[in-house]
């Protein structure tokens, strides 16, 4: 009988008894594609790197940079290439991860011309300079820079106004006015007050009312980062401006009718100044190292917090000695020469007296204990409520980094600018941009960097100097501790002692964590230590917590001498874990992670991220563009038009056991699990390694003379330690494997760093093969497929085939049943079919009756085996030792055999 067996691909499943004829138990250096078995051609050598290992290829506009790592996994080097012409390796400037902080390199990633090295102590950033062909090291976080803001106050006042009251009856001048009086006085007074505000403050870029100032760093793309605390500027702690009544002229012959009121409008008008405080080193780093990233410091202010109701009515005159109206400023015209450069809390009416007594003629001076009270605010719109609910800040000034100074500098505000303040750019809110992020995995997609399995160091808070209106009249030393709840524990963050003046009685304190619930302030001088406990609450409209003392003196408590202060949490406890969150950066900006782009995925730990580039569901492109591999399975994320992800659903319960082997292909993602290699595409998951996933070791050494003849001839140039038989179960190798995707040839390479072979899957035929090699890892180099071999040689698996190359290959079939698994047969003729030259295929035939013990039946120096006849066997194997070039292939075998039937006489 004659039959033709078509050779398939390498497999270990199903069992030898059930497997189809043509399945292979070994396909070494040969792979079944396009219906025939062809050689896996040797890759092209790119170059060798000696003692350093290539780990990443950073592609920039001017070329590509190969990132290299030394054997200690700490020092990073780079190699630059332009149009394939590579330069000498150059060490990354000033970069060796800090071993004291466990700076082990976890991963290397990039976004645009920014290189990111993920270590266990942070994310180190480098920016590529295409002119110098060098990286500039940036560090793992933008430097913290602190600004102090102060007020410079000048008393401004109007000429004396005279307002006719038109003989309106005043029932009781200091308690209740009749409605006609309210209307007349309100109309006259508020007109003058509003004009005063416009002429002396709004139109001149100055401030009368309390307001907030806040600043942030403006980056190269216009985004804001490292927002400061909202700083309450105490321009006035009470009603302002003040209508100072000089006299009330009675109508002739009347005790309770008045026909004229003479008064002035006065207020302290403030200019705003600033100063860089703290570390001069941070300022220098900002001006030099980060000059390409940070463009300016942008200052924002809130709308003025009015201390009276502009729509209300005046209802009463007041006679008292006002002491609770205060302003924290530098009084520019108060006792000239005596307090130059002193910023402190002044009583406003004391400022009035000193200015008026020096500048106004005696008979024109107002009576400071008599004033017309401006309309009062309602309880629902009181100044404390406005302060506590304030959350809108508008751009006031952009200060170029080069213009920052450690000297107190006036902020120049153009005339009429404040009149249209609320139409200016509004400040974005901040979310943890001060925290130092540490990530285990990163993935760039859609012009954004996604980092996951994140932990971050809590930002301790802002120093008093940059959190309060500047005051230097006293010389105290302050220490601040913030208490923050996180995951059932309390973290105590410490801001060490620094000098400052008196804190305003209406202290406003802010921390950028909504979980901060208390602050404790220590104040020292030469004689005593005081403590202030400040209960904080979450801000209703900002991502933070605040404390505000609405009035009265601050409740300082004396600390007994020798009493210990509260201890801060150690650095190791200032860590917050977010293992199930994905932080997605702004477009082309790896330094900004908006709060709206933080995605929570399940409750397990995120292991890795990947994506698929083709349509993943019928009729809809990119339904699930991002896959998240977690300890709970695989989640598929959807993306909105703004680039924000949402965790739609878990699409697989398969858990990845080796995140470094996750590989993206055109239509899906391949990842190793305990079940084998899984391919996920859309919401469908399938195992693509079932055919080779045996649970027992696989060996052909029981074939007679296989090891000493065929296998030895194939691998005779390799030492004994590199012989690859027996093959361990696939599952035992997947935890340490690596994968590479050959886009050009549509092949998946499954690499084993400690084994002298790899598996190759053809996506065209969905059949497996093996290659005798020792690749250890793969490099990101799409559309090429780069792999790394021992001694750090890099090869390109996607190269064009070398027509002159010859490949030594070995094929062993699985047991052939030839139409009857339990029938004895005698083979007398075997011819290998295909397109190959004579002598390039040598043949061996084995027989067995029990699938366990095999016997050598015949062998040949070429592809013919004939002229033999002998003992019948139930099962046969064919082994082929091949030497093939690119234009040669094997299709199958023609076999002539005779069944030995048991129901016929012999």
PDB file of C-alpha atoms in Angstrom, residues 458-462 479-486 489-495 507 509-522 531-539 544-548 555 557 565-569:
ATOM      1  CA  UNK A 458       3.774  61.689  50.700  1.00  0.00           C
ATOM      2  CA  UNK A 459       4.602  65.368  50.314  1.00  0.00           C
ATOM      3  CA  UNK A 460       5.132  66.626  53.892  1.00  0.00           C
ATOM      4  CA  UNK A 461       3.574  70.036  53.285  1.00  0.00           C
ATOM      5  CA  UNK A 462       4.476  73.657  52.746  1.00  0.00           C
ATOM      6  CA  UNK A 479       7.992  73.425  63.029  1.00  0.00           C
ATOM      7  CA  UNK A 480       4.846  71.967  61.439  1.00  0.00           C
ATOM      8  CA  UNK A 481       3.576  68.388  61.576  1.00  0.00           C
ATOM      9  CA  UNK A 482       0.664  67.194  59.444  1.00  0.00           C
ATOM     10  CA  UNK A 483      -1.309  64.097  60.435  1.00  0.00           C
ATOM     11  CA  UNK A 484      -2.650  62.166  57.426  1.00  0.00           C
ATOM     12  CA  UNK A 485      -4.872  59.096  57.402  1.00  0.00           C
ATOM     13  CA  UNK A 486      -4.104  56.463  54.808  1.00  0.00           C
ATOM     14  CA  UNK A 489      -2.989  54.160  59.484  1.00  0.00           C
ATOM     15  CA  UNK A 490      -1.875  57.633  60.503  1.00  0.00           C
ATOM     16  CA  UNK A 491       1.166  59.213  58.872  1.00  0.00           C
ATOM     17  CA  UNK A 492       2.890  62.132  60.562  1.00  0.00           C
ATOM     18  CA  UNK A 493       4.730  64.323  58.076  1.00  0.00           C
ATOM     19  CA  UNK A 494       7.260  66.805  59.380  1.00  0.00           C
ATOM     20  CA  UNK A 495       8.364  70.228  58.136  1.00  0.00           C
ATOM     21  CA  UNK A 507      -4.391  81.764  60.354  1.00  0.00           C
ATOM     22  CA  UNK A 509      -3.268  76.519  56.777  1.00  0.00           C
ATOM     23  CA  UNK A 510      -3.502  74.100  53.821  1.00  0.00           C
ATOM     24  CA  UNK A 511      -2.197  70.651  52.931  1.00  0.00           C
ATOM     25  CA  UNK A 512      -2.603  69.140  49.418  1.00  0.00           C
ATOM     26  CA  UNK A 513      -3.907  65.847  50.811  1.00  0.00           C
ATOM     27  CA  UNK A 514      -7.650  65.587  51.503  1.00  0.00           C
ATOM     28  CA  UNK A 515      -6.782  62.985  54.150  1.00  0.00           C
ATOM     29  CA  UNK A 516      -4.889  65.425  56.392  1.00  0.00           C
ATOM     30  CA  UNK A 517      -6.978  65.781  59.537  1.00  0.00           C
ATOM     31  CA  UNK A 518      -4.740  67.727  61.921  1.00  0.00           C
ATOM     32  CA  UNK A 519      -1.704  69.984  62.035  1.00  0.00           C
ATOM     33  CA  UNK A 520       0.480  70.730  65.025  1.00  0.00           C
ATOM     34  CA  UNK A 521       2.691  73.839  65.013  1.00  0.00           C
ATOM     35  CA  UNK A 522       5.607  74.335  67.389  1.00  0.00           C
ATOM     36  CA  UNK A 531       2.279  74.460  70.555  1.00  0.00           C
ATOM     37  CA  UNK A 532      -0.790  75.092  68.411  1.00  0.00           C
ATOM     38  CA  UNK A 533      -3.134  72.239  67.455  1.00  0.00           C
ATOM     39  CA  UNK A 534      -5.096  72.895  64.257  1.00  0.00           C
ATOM     40  CA  UNK A 535      -7.945  70.510  63.385  1.00  0.00           C
ATOM     41  CA  UNK A 536      -8.219  70.306  59.614  1.00  0.00           C
ATOM     42  CA  UNK A 537     -11.111  69.355  57.374  1.00  0.00           C
ATOM     43  CA  UNK A 538     -11.354  68.352  53.755  1.00  0.00           C
ATOM     44  CA  UNK A 539     -11.851  71.272  51.419  1.00  0.00           C
ATOM     45  CA  UNK A 544      -6.726  69.189  49.972  1.00  0.00           C
ATOM     46  CA  UNK A 545      -7.467  69.967  53.609  1.00  0.00           C
ATOM     47  CA  UNK A 546      -7.446  73.277  55.472  1.00  0.00           C
ATOM     48  CA  UNK A 547      -7.568  74.952  58.873  1.00  0.00           C
ATOM     49  CA  UNK A 548      -8.900  78.467  59.397  1.00  0.00           C
ATOM     50  CA  UNK A 555      -4.956  79.096  71.027  1.00  0.00           C
ATOM     51  CA  UNK A 557      -0.337  76.209  74.546  1.00  0.00           C
ATOM     52  CA  UNK A 565       7.915  67.026  70.909  1.00  0.00           C
ATOM     53  CA  UNK A 566       5.767  64.811  68.714  1.00  0.00           C
ATOM     54  CA  UNK A 567       7.880  62.533  66.552  1.00  0.00           C
ATOM     55  CA  UNK A 568       7.366  62.360  62.812  1.00  0.00           C
ATOM     56  CA  UNK A 569       6.877  59.075  60.977  1.00  0.00           C
TER      57      UNK A 569
END
